[in-house]
PDB file of C-alpha atoms in Angstrom:
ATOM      1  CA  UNK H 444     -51.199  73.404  23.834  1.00  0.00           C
ATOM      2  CA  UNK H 445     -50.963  70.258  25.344  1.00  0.00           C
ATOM      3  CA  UNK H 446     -53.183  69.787  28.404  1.00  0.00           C
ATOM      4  CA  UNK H 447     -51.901  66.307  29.331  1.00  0.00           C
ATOM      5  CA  UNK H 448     -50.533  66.218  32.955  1.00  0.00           C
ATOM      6  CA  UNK H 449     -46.450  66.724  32.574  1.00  0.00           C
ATOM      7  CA  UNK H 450     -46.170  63.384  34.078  1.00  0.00           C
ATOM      8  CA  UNK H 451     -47.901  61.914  31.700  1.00  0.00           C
ATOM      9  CA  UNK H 452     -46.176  63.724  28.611  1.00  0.00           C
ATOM     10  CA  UNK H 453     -42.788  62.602  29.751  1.00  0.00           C
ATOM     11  CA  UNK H 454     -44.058  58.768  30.636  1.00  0.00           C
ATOM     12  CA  UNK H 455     -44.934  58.837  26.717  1.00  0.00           C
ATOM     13  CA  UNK H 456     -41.835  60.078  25.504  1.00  0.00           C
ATOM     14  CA  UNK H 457     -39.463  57.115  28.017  1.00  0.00           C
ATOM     15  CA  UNK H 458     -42.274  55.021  26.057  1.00  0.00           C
ATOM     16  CA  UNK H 459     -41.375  56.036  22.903  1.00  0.00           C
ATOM     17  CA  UNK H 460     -37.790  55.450  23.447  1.00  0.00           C
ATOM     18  CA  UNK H 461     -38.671  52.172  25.299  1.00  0.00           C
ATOM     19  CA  UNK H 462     -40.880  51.488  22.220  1.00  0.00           C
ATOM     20  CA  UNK H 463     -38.163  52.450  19.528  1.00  0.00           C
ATOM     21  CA  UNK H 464     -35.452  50.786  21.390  1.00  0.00           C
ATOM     22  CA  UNK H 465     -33.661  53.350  22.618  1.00  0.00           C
ATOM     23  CA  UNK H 466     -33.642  51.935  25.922  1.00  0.00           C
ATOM     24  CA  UNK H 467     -33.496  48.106  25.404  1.00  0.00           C
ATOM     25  CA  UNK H 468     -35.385  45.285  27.260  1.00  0.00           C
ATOM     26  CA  UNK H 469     -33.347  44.620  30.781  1.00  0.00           C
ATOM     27  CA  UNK H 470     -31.296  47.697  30.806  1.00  0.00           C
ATOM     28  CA  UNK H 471     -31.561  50.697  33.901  1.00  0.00           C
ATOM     29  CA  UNK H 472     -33.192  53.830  33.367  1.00  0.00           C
ATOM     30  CA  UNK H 473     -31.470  56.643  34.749  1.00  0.00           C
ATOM     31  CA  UNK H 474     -32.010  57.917  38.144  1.00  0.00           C
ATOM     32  CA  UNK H 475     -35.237  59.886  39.220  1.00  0.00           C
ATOM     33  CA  UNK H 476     -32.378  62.856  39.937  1.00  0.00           C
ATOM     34  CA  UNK H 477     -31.271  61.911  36.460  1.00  0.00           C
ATOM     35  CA  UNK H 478     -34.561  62.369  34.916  1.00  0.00           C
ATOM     36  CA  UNK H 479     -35.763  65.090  36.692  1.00  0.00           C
ATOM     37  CA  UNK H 480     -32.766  67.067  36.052  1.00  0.00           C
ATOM     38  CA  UNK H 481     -32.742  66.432  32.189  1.00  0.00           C
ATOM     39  CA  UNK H 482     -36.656  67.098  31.739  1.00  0.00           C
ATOM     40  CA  UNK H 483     -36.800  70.292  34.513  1.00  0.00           C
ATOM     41  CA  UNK H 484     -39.172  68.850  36.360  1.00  0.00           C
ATOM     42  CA  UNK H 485     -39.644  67.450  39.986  1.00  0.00           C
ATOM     43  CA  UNK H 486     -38.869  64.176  41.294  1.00  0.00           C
ATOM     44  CA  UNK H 487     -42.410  63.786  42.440  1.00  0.00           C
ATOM     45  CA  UNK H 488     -43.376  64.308  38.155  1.00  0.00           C
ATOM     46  CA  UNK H 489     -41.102  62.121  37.523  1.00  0.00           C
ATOM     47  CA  UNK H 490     -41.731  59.404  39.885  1.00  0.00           C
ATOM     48  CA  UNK H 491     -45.528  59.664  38.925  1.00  0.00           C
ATOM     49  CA  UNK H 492     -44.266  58.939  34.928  1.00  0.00           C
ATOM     50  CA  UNK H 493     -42.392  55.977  36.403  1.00  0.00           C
ATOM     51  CA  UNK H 494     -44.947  53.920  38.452  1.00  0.00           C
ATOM     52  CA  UNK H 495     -47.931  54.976  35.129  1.00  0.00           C
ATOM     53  CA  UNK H 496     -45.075  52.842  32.994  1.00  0.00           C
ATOM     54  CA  UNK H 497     -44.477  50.178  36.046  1.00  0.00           C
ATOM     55  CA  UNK H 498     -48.786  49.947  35.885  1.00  0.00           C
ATOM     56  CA  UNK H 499     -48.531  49.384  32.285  1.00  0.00           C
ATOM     57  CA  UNK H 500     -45.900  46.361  32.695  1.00  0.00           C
ATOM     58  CA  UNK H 501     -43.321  48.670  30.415  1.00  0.00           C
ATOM     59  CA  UNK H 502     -41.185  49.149  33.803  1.00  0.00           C
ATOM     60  CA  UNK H 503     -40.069  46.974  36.621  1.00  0.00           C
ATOM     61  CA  UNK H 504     -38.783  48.352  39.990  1.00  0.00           C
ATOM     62  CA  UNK H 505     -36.043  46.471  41.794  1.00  0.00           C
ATOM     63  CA  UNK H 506     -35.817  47.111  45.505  1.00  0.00           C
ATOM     64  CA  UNK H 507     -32.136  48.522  46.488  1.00  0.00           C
ATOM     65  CA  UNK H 508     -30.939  48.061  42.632  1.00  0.00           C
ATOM     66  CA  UNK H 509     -33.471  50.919  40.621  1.00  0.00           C
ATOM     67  CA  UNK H 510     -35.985  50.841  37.832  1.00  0.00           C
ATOM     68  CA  UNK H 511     -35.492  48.396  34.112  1.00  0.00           C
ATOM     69  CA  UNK H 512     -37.395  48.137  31.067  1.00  0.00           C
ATOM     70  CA  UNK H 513     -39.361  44.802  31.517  1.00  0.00           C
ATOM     71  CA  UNK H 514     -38.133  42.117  29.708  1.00  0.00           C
ATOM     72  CA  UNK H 515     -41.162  40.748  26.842  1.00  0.00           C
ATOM     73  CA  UNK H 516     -42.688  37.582  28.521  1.00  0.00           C
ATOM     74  CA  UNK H 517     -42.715  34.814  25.763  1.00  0.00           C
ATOM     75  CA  UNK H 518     -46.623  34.574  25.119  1.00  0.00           C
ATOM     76  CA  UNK H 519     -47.816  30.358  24.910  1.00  0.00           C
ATOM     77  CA  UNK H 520     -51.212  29.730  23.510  1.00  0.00           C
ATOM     78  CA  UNK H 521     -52.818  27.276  25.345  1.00  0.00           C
ATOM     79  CA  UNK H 522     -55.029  25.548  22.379  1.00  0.00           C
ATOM     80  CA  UNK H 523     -52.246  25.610  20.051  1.00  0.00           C
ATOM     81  CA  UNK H 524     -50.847  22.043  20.341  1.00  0.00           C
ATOM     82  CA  UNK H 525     -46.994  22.160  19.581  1.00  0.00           C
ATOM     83  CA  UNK H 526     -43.851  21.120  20.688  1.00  0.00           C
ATOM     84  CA  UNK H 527     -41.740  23.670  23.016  1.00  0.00           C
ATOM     85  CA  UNK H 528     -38.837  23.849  20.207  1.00  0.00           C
ATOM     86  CA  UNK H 529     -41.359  24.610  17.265  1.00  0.00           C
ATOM     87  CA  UNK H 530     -43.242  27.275  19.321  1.00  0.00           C
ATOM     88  CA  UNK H 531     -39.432  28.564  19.769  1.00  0.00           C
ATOM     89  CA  UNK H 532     -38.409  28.520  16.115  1.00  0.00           C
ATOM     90  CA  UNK H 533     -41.415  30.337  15.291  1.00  0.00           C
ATOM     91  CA  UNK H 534     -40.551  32.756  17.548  1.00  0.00           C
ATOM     92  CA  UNK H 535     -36.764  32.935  15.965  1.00  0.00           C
ATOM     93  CA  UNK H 536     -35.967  32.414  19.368  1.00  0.00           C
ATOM     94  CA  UNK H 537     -32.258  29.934  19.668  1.00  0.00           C
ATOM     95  CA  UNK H 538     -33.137  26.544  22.289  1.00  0.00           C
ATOM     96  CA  UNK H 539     -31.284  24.456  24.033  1.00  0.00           C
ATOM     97  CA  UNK H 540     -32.065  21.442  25.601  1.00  0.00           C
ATOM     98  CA  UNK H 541     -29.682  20.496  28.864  1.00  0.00           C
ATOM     99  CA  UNK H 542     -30.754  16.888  30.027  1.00  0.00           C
ATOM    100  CA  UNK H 543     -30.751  16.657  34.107  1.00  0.00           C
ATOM    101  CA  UNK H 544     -31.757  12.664  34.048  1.00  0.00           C
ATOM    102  CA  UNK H 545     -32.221  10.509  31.674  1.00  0.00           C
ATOM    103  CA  UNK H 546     -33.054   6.916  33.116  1.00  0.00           C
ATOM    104  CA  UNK H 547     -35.560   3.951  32.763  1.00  0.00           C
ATOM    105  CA  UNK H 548     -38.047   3.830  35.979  1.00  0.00           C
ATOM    106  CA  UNK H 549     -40.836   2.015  36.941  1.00  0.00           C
ATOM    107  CA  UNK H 550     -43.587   4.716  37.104  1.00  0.00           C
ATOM    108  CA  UNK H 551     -45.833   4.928  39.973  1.00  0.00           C
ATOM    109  CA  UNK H 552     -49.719   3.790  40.012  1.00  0.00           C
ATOM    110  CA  UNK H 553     -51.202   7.064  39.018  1.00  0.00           C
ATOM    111  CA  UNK H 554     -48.920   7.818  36.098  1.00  0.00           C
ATOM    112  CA  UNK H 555     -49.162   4.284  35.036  1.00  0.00           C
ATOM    113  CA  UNK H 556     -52.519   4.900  35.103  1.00  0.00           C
ATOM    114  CA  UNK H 557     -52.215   8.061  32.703  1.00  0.00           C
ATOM    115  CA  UNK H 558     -50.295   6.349  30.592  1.00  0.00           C
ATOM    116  CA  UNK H 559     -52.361   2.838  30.341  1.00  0.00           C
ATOM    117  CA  UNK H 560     -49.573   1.280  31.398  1.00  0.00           C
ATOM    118  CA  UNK H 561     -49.592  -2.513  33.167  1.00  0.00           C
ATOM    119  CA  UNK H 562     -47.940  -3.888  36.111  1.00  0.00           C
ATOM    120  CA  UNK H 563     -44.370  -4.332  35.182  1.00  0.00           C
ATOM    121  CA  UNK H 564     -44.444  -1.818  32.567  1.00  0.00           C
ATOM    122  CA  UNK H 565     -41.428   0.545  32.574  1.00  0.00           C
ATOM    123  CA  UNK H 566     -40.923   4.317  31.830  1.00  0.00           C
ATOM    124  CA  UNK H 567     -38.312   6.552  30.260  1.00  0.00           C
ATOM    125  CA  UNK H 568     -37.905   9.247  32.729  1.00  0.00           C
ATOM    126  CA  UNK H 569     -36.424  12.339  31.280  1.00  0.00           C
ATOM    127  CA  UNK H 570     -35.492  15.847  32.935  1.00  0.00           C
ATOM    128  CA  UNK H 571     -34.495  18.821  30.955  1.00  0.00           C
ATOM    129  CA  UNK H 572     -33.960  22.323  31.550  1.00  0.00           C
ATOM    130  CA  UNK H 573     -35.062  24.458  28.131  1.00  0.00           C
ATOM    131  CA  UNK H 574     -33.007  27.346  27.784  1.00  0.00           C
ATOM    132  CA  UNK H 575     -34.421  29.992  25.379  1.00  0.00           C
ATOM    133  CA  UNK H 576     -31.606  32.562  24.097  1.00  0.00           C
ATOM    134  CA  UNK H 577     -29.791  31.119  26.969  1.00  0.00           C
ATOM    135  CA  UNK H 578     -31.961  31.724  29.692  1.00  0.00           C
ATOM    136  CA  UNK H 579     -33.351  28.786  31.659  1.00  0.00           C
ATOM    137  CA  UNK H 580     -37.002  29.016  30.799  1.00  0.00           C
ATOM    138  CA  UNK H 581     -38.624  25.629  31.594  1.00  0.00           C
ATOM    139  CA  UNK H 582     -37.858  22.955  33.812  1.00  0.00           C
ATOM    140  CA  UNK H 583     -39.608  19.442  32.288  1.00  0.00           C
ATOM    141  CA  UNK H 584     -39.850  16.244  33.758  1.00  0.00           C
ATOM    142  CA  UNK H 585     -41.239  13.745  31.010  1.00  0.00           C
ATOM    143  CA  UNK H 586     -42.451  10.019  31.589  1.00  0.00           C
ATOM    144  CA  UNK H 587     -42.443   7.968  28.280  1.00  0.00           C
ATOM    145  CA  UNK H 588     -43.825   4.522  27.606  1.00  0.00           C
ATOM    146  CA  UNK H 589     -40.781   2.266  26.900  1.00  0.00           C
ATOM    147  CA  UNK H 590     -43.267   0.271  25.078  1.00  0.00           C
ATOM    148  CA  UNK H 591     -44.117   2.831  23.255  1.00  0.00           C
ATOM    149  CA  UNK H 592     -40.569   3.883  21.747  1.00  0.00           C
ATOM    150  CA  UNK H 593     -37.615   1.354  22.415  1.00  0.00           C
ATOM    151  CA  UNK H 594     -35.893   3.449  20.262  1.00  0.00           C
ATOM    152  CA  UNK H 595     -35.865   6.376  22.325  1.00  0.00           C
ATOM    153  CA  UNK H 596     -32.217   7.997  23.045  1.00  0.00           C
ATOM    154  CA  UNK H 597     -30.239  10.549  24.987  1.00  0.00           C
ATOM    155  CA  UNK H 598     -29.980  12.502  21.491  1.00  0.00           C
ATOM    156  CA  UNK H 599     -33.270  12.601  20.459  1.00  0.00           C
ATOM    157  CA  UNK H 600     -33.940  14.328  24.215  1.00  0.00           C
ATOM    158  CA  UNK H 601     -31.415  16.980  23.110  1.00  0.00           C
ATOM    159  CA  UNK H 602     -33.414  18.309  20.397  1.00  0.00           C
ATOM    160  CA  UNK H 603     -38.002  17.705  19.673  1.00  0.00           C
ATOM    161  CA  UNK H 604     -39.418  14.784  20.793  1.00  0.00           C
ATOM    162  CA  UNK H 605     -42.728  16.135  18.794  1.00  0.00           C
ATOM    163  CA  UNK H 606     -40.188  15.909  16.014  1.00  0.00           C
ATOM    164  CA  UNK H 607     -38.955  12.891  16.158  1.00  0.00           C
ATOM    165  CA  UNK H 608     -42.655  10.977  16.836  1.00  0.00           C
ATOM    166  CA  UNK H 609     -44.014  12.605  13.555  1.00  0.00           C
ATOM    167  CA  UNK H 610     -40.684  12.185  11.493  1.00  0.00           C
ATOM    168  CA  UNK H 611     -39.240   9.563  12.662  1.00  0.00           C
ATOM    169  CA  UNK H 612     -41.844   7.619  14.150  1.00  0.00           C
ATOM    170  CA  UNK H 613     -44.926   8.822  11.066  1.00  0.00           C
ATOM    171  CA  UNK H 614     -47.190   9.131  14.257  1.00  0.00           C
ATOM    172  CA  UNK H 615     -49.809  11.704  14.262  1.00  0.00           C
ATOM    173  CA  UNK H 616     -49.703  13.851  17.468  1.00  0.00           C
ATOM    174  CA  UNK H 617     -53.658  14.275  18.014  1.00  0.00           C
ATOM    175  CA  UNK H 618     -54.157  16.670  21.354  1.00  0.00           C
ATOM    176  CA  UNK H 619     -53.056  17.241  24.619  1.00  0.00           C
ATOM    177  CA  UNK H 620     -54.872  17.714  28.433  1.00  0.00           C
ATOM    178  CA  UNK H 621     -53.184  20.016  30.617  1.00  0.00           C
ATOM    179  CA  UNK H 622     -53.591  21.183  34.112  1.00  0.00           C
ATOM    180  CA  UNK H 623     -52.132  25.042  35.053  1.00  0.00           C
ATOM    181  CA  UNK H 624     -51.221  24.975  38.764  1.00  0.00           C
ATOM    182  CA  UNK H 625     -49.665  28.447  40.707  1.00  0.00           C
ATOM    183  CA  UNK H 626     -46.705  27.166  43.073  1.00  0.00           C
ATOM    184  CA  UNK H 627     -44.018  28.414  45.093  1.00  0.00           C
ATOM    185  CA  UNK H 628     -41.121  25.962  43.786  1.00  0.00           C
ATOM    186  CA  UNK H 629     -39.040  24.511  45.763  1.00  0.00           C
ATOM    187  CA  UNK H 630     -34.973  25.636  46.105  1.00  0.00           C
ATOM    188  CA  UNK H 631     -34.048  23.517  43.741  1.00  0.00           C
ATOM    189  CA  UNK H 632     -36.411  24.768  41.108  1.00  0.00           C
ATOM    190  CA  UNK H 633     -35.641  28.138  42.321  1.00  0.00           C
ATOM    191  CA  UNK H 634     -31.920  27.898  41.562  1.00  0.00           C
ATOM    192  CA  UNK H 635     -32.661  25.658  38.011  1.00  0.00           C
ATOM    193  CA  UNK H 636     -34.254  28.485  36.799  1.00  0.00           C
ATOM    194  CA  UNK H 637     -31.947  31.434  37.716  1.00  0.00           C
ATOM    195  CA  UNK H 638     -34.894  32.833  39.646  1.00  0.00           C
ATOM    196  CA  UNK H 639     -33.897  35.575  42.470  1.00  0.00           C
ATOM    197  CA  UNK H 640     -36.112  34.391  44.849  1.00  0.00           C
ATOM    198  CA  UNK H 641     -38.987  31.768  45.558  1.00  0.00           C
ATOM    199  CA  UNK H 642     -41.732  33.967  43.094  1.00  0.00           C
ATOM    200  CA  UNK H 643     -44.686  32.137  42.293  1.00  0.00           C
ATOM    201  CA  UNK H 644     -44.363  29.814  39.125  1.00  0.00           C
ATOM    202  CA  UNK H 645     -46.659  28.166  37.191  1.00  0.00           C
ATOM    203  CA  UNK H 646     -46.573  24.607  37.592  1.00  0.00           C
ATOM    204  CA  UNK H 647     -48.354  22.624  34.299  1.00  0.00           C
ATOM    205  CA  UNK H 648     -49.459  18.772  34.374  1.00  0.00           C
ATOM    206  CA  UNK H 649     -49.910  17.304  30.873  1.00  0.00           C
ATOM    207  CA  UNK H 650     -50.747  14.104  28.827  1.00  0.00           C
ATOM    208  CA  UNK H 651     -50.840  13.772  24.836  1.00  0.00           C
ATOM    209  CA  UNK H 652     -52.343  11.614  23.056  1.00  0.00           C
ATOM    210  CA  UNK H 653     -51.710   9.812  19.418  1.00  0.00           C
ATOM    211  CA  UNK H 654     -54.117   9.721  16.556  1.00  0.00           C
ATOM    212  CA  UNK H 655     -54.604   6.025  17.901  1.00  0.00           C
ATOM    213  CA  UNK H 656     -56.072   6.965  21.160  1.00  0.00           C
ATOM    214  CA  UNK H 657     -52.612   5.899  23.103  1.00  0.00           C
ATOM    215  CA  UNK H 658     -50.929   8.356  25.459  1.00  0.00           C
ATOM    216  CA  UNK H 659     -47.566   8.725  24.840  1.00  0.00           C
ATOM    217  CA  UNK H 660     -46.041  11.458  27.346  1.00  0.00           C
ATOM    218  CA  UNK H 661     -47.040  12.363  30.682  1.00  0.00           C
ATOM    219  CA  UNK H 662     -44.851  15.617  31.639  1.00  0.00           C
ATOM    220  CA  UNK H 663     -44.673  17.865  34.553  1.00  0.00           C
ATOM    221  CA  UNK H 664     -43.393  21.630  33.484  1.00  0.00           C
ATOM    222  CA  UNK H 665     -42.530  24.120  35.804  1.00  0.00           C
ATOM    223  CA  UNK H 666     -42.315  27.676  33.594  1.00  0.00           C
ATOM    224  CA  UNK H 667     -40.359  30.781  34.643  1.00  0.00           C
ATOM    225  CA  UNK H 668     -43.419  33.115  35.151  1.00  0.00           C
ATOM    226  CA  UNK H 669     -41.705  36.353  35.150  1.00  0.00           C
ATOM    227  CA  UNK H 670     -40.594  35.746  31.327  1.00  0.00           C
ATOM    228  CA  UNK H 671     -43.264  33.434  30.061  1.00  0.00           C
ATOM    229  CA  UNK H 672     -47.422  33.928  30.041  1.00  0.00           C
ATOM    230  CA  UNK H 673     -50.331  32.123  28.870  1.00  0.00           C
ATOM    231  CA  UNK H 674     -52.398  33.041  26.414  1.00  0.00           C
ATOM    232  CA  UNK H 675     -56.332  31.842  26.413  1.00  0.00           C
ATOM    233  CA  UNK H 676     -58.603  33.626  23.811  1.00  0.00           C
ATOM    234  CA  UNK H 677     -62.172  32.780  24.998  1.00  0.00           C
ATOM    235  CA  UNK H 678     -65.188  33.355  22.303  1.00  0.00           C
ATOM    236  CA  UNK H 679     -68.715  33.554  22.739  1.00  0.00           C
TER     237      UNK H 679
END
């Protein structure tokens, strides 16, 4: 005999089907009346199975639409140094690259002083929204020493610029500094990135560097936290 709570017993078995993929990432579950009616319990049962999978990040409630299977958030480890579209790949996640700005500006004191740069000294200024399966994922504003790569282009944008500096340039990519920062964004963030309402984002501040010891990017990324989440792995 199972001595489980009935709530419990019928949380595991919408996990099961949640698990199996019965009931697929994004899609409603049916009414607590639904439920309730199709296990012969009460709502109360069945509202207590509901908010044990909402705890466990399985569920999401929507206020005035009903309850969805939680989409996976994309996990990033934070001391794996790689470029967005080879962290996607591996993944087998599809990316697209749609370029907001792509322009020559003369950077301002403190990124020129990230970058090493010297009075006069010009930037390639680059925004793109990354879209993962289609979904706007990242917003990424990129300075990039002109100096650095004349040879830059609108194309190369489009696809890795990790890519192109170690295949096209034979530069070694040696590490990266980065600064996590929780924001509200701004509306026009908020409507870039699909995002129903001004949640809090995370907001990251970067620099790489070359084998040489030169900085070559200084970017600003604002991530979609609702589908995206940092992974740190601390040892001791």
């Amino acid at each position: 005999m199972n001595s489980s709570p009935l709530y419990k017993q019928i949380a595991k078995k919408l996990k099961k089907e949640i698990l199996e993929g019965s009931i697929t990432s994004g899609d409603a579950i049916p009414s607590e009346n639904k439920l309730a009616e199709s296990y012969n319990v009460s709502r109360v049962t069945i509202r207590q199975a509901i908010d044990l999978l909402v705890s466990q990040e399985l569920l999401e409630k929507v206020q005035g639409s009903g309850t969805y299977v939680k989409e996976k958030k994309i996990e990033h480890d934070i001391f794996r140094l790689q470029g967005f579209t080879e962290e996607m790949s591996m993944l087998n996640k599809k990316t697209i690259n749609k370029i907001l700005s792509y322009e020559m500006k003369v950077p301002t004191n403190s990124i020129m002083d990230i970058l090493g740069l010297e009075e006069g000294d010009q930037t390639f200024y680059i925004s793109r929204l990354r879209y993962v399966d289609d979904v706007p994922l990242v917003l990424e504003n990129t300075y990039m020493p002109v100096k650095l790569f004349p040879d830059l282009s609108y194309d190369v944008m489009q696809a890795s610029k990790y890519k192109f500096i170690e295949k096209n340039k034979n530069w070694k990519i040696k590490q990266s500094f980065q600064e996590i920062i929780p924001i509200i964004p701004d509306e026009t963030i908020t409507s870039l990135l699909n995002l129903k309402e001004a949640i809090p984002i995370l907001k990251v501040k970067l620099w790489s560097t070359l084998q040489t010891g030169e900085v070559f990017e200084y970017s600003e990324l604002f991530f979609k936290s609702d589908e995206y989440k940092f992974k740190i792995v601390a040892n001791r």
